[in-house]
XYZ file of C-alpha atoms in Angstrom:
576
model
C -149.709 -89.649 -33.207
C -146.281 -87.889 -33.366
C -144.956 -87.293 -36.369
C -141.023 -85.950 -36.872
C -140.123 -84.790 -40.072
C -135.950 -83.984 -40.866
C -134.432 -81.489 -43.384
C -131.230 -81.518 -44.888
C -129.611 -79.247 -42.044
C -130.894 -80.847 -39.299
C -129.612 -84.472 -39.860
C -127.187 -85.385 -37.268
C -123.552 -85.618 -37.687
C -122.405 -86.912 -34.041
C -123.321 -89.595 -31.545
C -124.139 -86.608 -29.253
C -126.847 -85.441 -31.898
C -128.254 -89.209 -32.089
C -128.107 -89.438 -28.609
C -130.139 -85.955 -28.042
C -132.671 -87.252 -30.814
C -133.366 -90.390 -28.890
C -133.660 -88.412 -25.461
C -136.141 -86.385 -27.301
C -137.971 -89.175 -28.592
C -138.228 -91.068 -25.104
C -139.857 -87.845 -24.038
C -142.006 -88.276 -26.390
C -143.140 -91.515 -25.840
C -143.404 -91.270 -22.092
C -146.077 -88.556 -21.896
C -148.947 -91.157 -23.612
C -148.115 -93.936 -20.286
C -148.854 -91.752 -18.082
C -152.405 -91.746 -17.671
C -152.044 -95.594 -17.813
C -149.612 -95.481 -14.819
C -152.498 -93.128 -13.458
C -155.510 -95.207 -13.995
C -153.862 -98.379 -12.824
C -153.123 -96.517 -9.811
C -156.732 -95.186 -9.067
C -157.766 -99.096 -10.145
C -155.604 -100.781 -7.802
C -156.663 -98.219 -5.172
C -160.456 -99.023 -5.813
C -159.880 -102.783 -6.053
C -158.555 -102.566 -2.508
C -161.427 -100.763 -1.413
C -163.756 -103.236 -2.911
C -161.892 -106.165 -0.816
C -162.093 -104.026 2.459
C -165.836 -103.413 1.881
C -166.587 -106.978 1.187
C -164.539 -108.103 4.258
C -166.350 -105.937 6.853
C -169.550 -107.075 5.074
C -168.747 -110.271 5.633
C -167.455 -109.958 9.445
C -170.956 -107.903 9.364
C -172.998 -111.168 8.383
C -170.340 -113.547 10.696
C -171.813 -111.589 13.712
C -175.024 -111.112 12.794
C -175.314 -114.602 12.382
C -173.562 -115.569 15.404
C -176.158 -113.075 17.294
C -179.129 -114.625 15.575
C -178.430 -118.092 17.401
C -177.041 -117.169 20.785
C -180.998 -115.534 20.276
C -182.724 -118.404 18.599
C -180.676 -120.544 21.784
C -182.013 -118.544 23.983
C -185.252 -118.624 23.065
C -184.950 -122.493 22.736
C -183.413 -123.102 26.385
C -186.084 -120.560 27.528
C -188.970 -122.195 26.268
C -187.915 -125.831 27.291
C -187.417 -124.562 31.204
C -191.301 -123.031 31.040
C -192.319 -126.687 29.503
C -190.487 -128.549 32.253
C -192.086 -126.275 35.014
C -195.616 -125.827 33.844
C -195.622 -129.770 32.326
C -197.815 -130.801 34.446
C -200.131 -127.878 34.849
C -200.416 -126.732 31.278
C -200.663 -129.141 29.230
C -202.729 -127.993 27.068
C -200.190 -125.188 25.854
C -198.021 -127.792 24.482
C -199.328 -127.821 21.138
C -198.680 -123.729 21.673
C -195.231 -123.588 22.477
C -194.252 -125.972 19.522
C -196.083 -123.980 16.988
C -194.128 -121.138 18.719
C -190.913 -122.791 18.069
C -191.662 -123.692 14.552
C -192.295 -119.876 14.110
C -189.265 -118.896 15.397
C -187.461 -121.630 13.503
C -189.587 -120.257 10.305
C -188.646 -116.461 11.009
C -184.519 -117.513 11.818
C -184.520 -119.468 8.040
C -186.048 -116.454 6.278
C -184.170 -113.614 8.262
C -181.108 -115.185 7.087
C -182.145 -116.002 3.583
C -182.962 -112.098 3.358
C -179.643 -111.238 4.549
C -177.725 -113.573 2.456
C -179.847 -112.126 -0.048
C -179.705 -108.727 0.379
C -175.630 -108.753 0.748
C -175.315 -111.074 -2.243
C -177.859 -108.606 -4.255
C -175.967 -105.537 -3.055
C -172.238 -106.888 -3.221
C -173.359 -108.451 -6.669
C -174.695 -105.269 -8.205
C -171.821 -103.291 -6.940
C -169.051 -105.998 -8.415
C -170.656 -105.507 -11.417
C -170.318 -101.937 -11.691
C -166.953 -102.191 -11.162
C -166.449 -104.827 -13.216
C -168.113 -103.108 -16.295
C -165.906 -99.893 -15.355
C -162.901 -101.579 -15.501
C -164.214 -103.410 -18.693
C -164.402 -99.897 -20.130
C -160.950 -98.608 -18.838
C -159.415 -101.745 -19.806
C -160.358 -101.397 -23.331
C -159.641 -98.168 -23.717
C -155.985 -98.886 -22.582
C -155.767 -101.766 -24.784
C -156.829 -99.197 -27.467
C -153.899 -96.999 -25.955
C -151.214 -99.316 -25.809
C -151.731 -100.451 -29.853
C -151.525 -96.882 -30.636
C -148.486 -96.265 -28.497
C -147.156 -99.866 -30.095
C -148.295 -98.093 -33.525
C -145.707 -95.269 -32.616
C -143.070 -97.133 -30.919
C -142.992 -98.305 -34.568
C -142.984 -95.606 -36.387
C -140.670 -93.971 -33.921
C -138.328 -97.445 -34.595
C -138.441 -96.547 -38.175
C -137.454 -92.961 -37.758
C -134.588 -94.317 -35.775
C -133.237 -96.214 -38.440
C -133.806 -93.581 -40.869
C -131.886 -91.323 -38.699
C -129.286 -93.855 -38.243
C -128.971 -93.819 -42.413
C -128.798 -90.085 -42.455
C -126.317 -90.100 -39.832
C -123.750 -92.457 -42.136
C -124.687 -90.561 -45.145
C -123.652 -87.639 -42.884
C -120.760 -88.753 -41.788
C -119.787 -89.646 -45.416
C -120.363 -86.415 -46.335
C -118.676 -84.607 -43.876
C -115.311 -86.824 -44.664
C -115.859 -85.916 -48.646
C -116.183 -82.394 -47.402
C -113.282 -82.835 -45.263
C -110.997 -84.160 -48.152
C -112.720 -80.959 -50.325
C -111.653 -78.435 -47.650
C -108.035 -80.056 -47.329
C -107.733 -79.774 -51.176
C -109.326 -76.358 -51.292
C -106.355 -75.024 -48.605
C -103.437 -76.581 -50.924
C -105.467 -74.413 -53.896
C -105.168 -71.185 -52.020
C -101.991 -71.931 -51.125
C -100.815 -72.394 -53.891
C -102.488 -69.347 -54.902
C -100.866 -67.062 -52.323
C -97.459 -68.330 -53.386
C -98.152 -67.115 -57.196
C -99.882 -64.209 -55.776
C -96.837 -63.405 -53.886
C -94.621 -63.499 -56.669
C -97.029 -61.468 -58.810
C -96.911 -59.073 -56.361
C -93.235 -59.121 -55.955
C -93.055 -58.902 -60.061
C -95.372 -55.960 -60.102
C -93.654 -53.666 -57.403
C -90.491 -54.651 -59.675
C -92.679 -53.552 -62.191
C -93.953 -50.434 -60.721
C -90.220 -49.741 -59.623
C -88.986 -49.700 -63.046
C -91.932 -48.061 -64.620
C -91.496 -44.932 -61.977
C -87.656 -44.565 -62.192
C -88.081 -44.446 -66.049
C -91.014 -41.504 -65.523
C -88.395 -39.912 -62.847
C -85.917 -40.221 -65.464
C -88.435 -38.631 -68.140
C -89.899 -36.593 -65.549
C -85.938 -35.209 -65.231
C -85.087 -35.450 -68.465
C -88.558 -33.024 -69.644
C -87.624 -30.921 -66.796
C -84.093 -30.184 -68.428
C -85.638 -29.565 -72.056
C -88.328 -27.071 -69.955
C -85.324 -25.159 -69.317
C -83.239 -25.191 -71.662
C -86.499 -24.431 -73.843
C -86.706 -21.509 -71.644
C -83.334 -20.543 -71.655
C -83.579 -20.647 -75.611
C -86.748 -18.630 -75.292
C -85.019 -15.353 -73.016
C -81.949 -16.010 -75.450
C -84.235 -15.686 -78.528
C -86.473 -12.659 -76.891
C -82.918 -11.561 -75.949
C -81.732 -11.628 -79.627
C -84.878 -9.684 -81.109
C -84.518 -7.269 -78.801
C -81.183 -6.200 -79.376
C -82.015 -6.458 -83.667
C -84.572 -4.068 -82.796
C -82.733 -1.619 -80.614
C -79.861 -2.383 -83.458
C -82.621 -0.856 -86.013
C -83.424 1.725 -84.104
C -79.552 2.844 -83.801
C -79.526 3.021 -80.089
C -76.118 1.092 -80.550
C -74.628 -0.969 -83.485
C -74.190 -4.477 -83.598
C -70.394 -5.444 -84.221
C -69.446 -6.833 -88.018
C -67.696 -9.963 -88.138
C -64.564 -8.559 -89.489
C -64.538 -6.139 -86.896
C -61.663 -6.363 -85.236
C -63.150 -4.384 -81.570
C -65.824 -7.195 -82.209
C -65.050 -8.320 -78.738
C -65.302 -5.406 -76.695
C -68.107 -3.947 -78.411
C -70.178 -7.311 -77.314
C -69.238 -7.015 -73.774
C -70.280 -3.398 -73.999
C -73.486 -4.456 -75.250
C -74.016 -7.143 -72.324
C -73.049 -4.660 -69.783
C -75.643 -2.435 -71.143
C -78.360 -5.259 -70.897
C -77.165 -6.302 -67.346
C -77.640 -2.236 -66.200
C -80.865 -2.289 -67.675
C -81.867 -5.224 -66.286
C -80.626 -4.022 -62.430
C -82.718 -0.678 -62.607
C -85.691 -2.240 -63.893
C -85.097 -5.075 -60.909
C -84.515 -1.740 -58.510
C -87.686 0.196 -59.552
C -89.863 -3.401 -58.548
C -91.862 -3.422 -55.503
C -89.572 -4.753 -52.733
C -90.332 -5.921 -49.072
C -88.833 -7.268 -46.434
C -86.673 -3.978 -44.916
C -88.514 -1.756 -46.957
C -91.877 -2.674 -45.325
C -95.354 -3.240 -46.463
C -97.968 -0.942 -49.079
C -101.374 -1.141 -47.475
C -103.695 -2.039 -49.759
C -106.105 0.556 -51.328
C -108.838 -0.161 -53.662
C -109.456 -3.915 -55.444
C -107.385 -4.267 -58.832
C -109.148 -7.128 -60.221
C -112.985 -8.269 -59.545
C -113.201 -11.854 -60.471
C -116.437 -14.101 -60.439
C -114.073 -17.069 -59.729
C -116.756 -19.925 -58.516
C -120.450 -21.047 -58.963
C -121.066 -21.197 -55.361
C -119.329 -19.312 -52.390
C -115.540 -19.858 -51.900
C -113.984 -20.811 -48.915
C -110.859 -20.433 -49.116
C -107.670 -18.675 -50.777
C -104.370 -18.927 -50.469
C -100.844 -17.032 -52.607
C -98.801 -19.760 -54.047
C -95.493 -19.772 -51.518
C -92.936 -20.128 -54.437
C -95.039 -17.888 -57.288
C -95.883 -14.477 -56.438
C -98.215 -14.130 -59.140
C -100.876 -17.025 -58.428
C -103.576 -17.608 -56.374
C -105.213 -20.857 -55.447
C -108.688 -20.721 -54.034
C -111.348 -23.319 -53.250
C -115.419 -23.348 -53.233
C -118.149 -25.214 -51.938
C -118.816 -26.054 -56.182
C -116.208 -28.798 -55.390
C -113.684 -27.349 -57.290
C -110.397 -25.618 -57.075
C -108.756 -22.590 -59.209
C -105.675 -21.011 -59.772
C -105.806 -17.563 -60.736
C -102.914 -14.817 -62.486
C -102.725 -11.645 -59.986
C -101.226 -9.970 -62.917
C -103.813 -10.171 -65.172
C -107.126 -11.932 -63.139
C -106.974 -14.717 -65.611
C -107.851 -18.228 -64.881
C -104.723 -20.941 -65.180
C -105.940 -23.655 -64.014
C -109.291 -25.876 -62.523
C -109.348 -29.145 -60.667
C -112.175 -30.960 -59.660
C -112.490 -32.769 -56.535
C -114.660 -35.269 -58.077
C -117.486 -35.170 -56.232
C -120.250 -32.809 -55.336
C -118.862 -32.070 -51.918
C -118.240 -28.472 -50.792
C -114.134 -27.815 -50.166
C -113.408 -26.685 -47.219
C -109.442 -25.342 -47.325
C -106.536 -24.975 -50.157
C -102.807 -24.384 -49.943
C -100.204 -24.072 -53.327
C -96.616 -23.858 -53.004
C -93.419 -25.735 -54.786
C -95.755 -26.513 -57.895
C -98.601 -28.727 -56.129
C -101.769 -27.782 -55.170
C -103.636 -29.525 -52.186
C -106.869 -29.320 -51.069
C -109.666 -30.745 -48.508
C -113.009 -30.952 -48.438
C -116.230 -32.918 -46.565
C -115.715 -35.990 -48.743
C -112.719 -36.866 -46.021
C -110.103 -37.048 -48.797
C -107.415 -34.568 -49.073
C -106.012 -34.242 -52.863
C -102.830 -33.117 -54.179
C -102.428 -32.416 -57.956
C -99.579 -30.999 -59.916
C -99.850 -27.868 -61.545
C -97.912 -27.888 -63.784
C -99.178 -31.103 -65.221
C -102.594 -30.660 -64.138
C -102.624 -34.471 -62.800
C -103.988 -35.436 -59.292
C -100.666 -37.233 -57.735
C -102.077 -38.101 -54.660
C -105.856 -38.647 -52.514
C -104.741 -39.278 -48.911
C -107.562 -41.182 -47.206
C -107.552 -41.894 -43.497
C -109.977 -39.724 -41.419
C -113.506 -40.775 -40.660
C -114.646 -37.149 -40.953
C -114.801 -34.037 -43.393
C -111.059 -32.562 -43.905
C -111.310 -28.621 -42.119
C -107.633 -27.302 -42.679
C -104.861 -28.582 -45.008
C -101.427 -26.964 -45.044
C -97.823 -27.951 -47.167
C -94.728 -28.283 -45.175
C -91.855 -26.169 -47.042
C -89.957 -27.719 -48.826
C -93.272 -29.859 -50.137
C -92.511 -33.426 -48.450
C -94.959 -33.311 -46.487
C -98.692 -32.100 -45.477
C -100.556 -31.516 -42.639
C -104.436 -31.881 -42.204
C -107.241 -31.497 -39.751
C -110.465 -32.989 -39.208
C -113.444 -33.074 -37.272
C -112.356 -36.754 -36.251
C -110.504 -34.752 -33.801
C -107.391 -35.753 -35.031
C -104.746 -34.237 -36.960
C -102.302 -35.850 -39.292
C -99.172 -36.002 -40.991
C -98.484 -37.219 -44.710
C -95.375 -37.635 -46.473
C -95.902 -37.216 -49.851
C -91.881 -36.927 -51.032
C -92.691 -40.650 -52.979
C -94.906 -42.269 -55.635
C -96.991 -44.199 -52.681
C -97.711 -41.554 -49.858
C -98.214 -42.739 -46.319
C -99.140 -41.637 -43.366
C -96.798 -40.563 -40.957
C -97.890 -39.189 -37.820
C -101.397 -38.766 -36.051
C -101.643 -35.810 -33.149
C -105.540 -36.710 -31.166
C -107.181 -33.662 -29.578
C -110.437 -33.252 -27.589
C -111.634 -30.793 -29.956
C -112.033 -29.951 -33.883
C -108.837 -28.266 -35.781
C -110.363 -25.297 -37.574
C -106.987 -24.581 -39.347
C -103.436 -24.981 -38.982
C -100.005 -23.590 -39.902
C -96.400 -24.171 -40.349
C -93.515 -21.865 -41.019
C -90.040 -23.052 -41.175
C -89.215 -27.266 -40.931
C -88.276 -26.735 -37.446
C -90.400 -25.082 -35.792
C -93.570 -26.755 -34.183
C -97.555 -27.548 -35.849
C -99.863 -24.976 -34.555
C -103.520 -25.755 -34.804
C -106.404 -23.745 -33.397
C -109.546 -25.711 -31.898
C -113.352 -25.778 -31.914
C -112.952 -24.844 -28.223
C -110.847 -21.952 -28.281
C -107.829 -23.405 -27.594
C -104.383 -22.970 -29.796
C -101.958 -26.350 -29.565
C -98.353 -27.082 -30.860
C -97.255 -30.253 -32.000
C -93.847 -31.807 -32.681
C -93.960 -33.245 -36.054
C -90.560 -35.404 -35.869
C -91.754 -36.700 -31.965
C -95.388 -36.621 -32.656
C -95.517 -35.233 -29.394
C -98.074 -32.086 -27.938
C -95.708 -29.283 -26.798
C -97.858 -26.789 -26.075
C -101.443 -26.314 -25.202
C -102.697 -22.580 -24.456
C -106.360 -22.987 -23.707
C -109.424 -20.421 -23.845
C -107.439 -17.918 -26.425
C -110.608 -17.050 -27.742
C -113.979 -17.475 -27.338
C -116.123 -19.598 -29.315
C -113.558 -21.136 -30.979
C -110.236 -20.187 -33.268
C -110.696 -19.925 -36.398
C -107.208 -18.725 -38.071
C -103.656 -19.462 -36.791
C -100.340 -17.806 -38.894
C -96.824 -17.759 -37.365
C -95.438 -14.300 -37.716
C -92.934 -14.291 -40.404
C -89.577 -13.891 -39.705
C -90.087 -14.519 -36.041
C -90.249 -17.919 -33.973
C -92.100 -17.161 -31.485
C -95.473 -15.217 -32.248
C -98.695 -16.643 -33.640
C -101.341 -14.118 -34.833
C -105.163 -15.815 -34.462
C -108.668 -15.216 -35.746
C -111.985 -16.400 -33.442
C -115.268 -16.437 -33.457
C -115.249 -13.513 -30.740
C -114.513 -11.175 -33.286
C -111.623 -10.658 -32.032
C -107.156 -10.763 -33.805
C -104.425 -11.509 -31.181
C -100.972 -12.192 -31.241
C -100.303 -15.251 -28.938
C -96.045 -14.831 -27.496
C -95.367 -18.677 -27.247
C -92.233 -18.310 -24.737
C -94.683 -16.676 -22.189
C -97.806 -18.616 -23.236
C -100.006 -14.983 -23.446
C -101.238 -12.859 -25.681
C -99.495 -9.923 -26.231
C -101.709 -8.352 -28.779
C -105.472 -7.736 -29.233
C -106.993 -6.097 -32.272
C -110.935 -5.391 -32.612
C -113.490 -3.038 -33.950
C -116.958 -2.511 -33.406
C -117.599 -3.475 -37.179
C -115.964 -6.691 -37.257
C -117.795 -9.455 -37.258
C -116.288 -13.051 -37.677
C -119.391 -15.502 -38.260
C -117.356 -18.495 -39.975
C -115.052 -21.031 -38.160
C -113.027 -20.765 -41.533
C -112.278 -17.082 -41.379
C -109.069 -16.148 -42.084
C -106.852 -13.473 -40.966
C -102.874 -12.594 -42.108
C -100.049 -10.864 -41.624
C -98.645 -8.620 -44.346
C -95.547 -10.085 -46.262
C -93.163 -8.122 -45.198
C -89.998 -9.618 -42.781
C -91.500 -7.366 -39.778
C -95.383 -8.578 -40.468
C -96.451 -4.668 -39.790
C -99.678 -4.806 -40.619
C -102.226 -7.483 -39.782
C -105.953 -7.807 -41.603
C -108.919 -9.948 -41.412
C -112.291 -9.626 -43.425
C -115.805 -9.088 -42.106
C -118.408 -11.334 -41.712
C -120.886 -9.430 -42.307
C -120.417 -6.335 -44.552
C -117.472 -7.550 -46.628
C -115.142 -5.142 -45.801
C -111.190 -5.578 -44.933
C -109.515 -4.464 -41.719
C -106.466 -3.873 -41.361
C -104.664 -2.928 -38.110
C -101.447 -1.789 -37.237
C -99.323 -4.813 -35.697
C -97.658 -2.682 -33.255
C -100.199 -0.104 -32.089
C -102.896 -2.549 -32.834
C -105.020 0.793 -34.018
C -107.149 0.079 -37.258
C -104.904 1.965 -39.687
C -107.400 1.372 -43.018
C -111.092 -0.369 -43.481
C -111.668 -0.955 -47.257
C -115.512 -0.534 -47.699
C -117.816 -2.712 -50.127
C -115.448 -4.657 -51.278
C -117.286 -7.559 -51.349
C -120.984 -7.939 -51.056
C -121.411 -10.389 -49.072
C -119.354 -11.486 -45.840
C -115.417 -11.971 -46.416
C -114.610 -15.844 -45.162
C -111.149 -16.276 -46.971
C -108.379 -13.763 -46.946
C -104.819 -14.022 -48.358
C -101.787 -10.826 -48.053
C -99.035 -12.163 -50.771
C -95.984 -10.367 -52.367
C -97.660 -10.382 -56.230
């Protein structure tokens, strides 16, 4: 018995699904006839068997019969001619041939009765055989076809049931329809209010951020005049103390040289103020100080730090970053902390740059973040590569920043507005370890995972330059020269400084010592401050201690020992 059993899903909803269903069930159905059409076969085949056997038995018996009386004639005619001839002489075998005939008569009636019989017995038992067999198979297919009746009804009454489901279906499927259409005039209408929610809350966000501009502009004038009224005040006290002291008297107010004796007074401050501003540390044409023992000592992270950078517009802070996740601005006047920002996550980061009064940084977390120092608010989390963040730089003039990843790709932000975006995108075969820029116009560099150094146009977005195999094992500091266009000064992981000359495409300059060791792909090397860059240095890998060579001779000119104790990975030269 087949039995067919329907679920919600699987109810049809087209003509095409009814008429698959009833394909299905005529399937079905079919495979119980055919041992019927099988059996009728083989009994139709037998049948005619039976008739063929019976007719040759029966042409058997016709000739049989025929030969039994051309015999019994024969014998007859044959025993009348030997009466006729021997009448006379033998008469006395008369009687004889009579009784012969009578025998002969006798044995003709009962070999045909046993025929007859024994074809009748055997044809008989045989028939019945048959007949019982077919008996057998007939009710047996009787017994069939009810049952296959039995499902042709059942099957009937799945058909209509189908056929409901179908209309219920198809009743459905319009209320659904009518739902849907209603549904899409819902969301419609939807977008249209969302649109203009949207439109009222960038008016929204428009106003809000030119009144904070306006604040922002407005606190930025109080900050100075604050200051202002601060040097004015400090002024002030010092002259009543130098006043006290009777280094020079302060004018009455019914003096009558009043006037001249005040702008003796500021002359006196403004000397002051110029010798004090000549006996400062100066650079530029007066060249570089090398370095010669640590002045400050500082425990500035949890875990190692990766990076440090001099603040471009401050001479007297330091920005550095750590694998603790956090950044930290530092006083080189004093070693005292300013300020901490947290990247707000556990992730180590991996690069740092401060300059214009924002601090940026990267790390493995993909993000790059820029707060402002000043405020100590995060302004800005660009988010666009698909792997950790290796190098981060600020374009002068702070409008925009330039990062590199291990996506491969390198990418330009602007950052000049309330909403950053995303710029331009520079795609290289190989990781950007770090990354520099000098002066607006002049070009990206990056140096590459394979040893390679590349410049970039940042206004075209174009590659100009790509000066392969500088050094081996990959590059793993680049710094334009200051004051010149055309030189690059690198770091790799052979251990080795050079100065790259970007009009020839060669390096012009190779500095090395047996001690150095550069075992980080974030080591960083630098020129010294000055306008000429005389001096380049780089840290040690291994021992902690500072190079420094001489940029022209390229001859190690000092080596500051056990200054750190472990290996040196970050390394900064500023003015402060």
């Amino acid at each position: 018995m087949i039995e067919v059993s329907l679920s919600p899903a699987a109810i049809p909803t087209t003509m095409e699904d009814v008429y698959n269903l009833i394909q299905e069930r005529n399937a079905y159905e079919t495979i119980p006839f055919l041992p019927i059409h099988a059996s009728n076969f083989s009994l139709s085949s037998l049948a005619d068997a039976l008739q063929a056997r019976c007719e040759s038995l029966e042409k058997q018996y016709y000739l049989e019969q025929q030969q039994l009386l051309v015999e019994a004639h024969q014998i007859g005619e044959a025993t009348h001619d030997h009466g006729v001839n021997d009448n006379n002489n033998n008469n006395e075998s008369s009687s004889g041939n009579a009784r012969l005939r009578m025998e002969v008569a006798q044995l003709h009636s009962a070999l045909k009765e046993k025929i007859k019989t024994e074809l009748h017995s055997t044809a008989a038992m045989e028939a019945r055989q048959q007949i019982d067999l077919l008996n057998e198979e007939k009710l047996a297919q009787e017994t069939l076809i009810s049952n296959l009746k039995m499902e042709l009804d059942r099957s009937n009454e799945i058909t209509t049931h189908l056929q409901s489901e179908l209309e219920n279906a198809k009743s459905l499927t319009r209320l659904s329809e009518k739902q849907f259409d209603g549904l899409k005039d819902a969301i419609r209408q939807l977008q249209l209010e969302n649109e203009e929610k949207t439109k009222l809350n960038e008016r929204l966000v428009e106003n809000a951020v030119a009144e904070k501009e306006k604040m922002a502009e407005q606190f930025n004038s109080m900050n100075d005049m604050v200051e202002k009224l601060q040097k004015e005040i400090s002024m002030l006290k010092s002259y009543n103390k130098k006043s006290e002291k009777g280094w020079f008297r302060l004018p009455n107010s019914g003096s009558k040289d009043g006037k001249s004796t005040a702008a003796a007074t500021a002359g006196t401050v403004e000397g002051s103020l110029d010798d004090a501003a000549s006996q400062a540390r100066k650079w530029g044409a007066f060249g570089a100080i090398l370095p010669s023992k640590p002045l400050y000592s500082i425990k500035a992270h949890r875990e190692d730090a990766s990076c440090v950078v001099y603040d471009g517009t401050n001479l007297n802070l330091v920005a550095t970053s750590s694998s603790d996740a956090t950044v930290r601005v530092w006083d080189t006047s004093n070693g005292q902390l300013q300020a901490t920002f947290s990247g707000g996550g556990s992730l180590p980061m991996t690069g740092v740059d401060m300059a214009g009064g924002l601090v940026t940084c990267c790390g493995a977390d993909k993000t790059c973040r820029v707060w402002q120092y000043k405020t100590k608010r995060l302004i800005h989390q660009l988010a666009g590569h698909s792997q950790k963040i290796t190098c981060v730089k600020l374009f002068p003039g702070q409008k925009n920043i330039v990062t590199g990843s291990a996506d491969r790709s390198i990418r330009l932000w602007d950052i000049s507005r309330h909403i950053y975006t995303q710029t331009t995108t520079f795609r290289h075969s190989s990781t950007a370890n770090c990354t520099d820029v000098f002066v607006e116009t002049q070009p990206v560099v990056t140096g590459h995972l394979d040893g390679g150094v590349c410049f970039w146009d940042a206004r075209s977005g174009d590659r100009v330059m790509d000066i392969p195999s500088v050094q081996e094992g990959g590059v793993t500091s680049v710094q334009w020269k200051p004051g010149s266009s055309h030189q690059v000064l690198t770091c790799g992981r052979d251990s080795t400084l050079k100065v790259i000359d970007v009009r020839t495409q060669s390096v012009v300059k190779t500095f090395r010592d047996n001690a150095l060791r550069i075992l980080s792909n974030n080591a960083r090397c630098s020129f010294s401050p000055d306008a000429a860059g005389k001096y380049v240095a780089c840290g040690g890998g291994d021992n902690g201690d500072i190079f420094v060579f001489d940029a022209a001779s390229t001859d190690l000119k000092k080596r500051l020992s056990s200054a750190h104790q472990a290996g040196v990975v970050g390394l900064a030269w500023g003015r402060g």
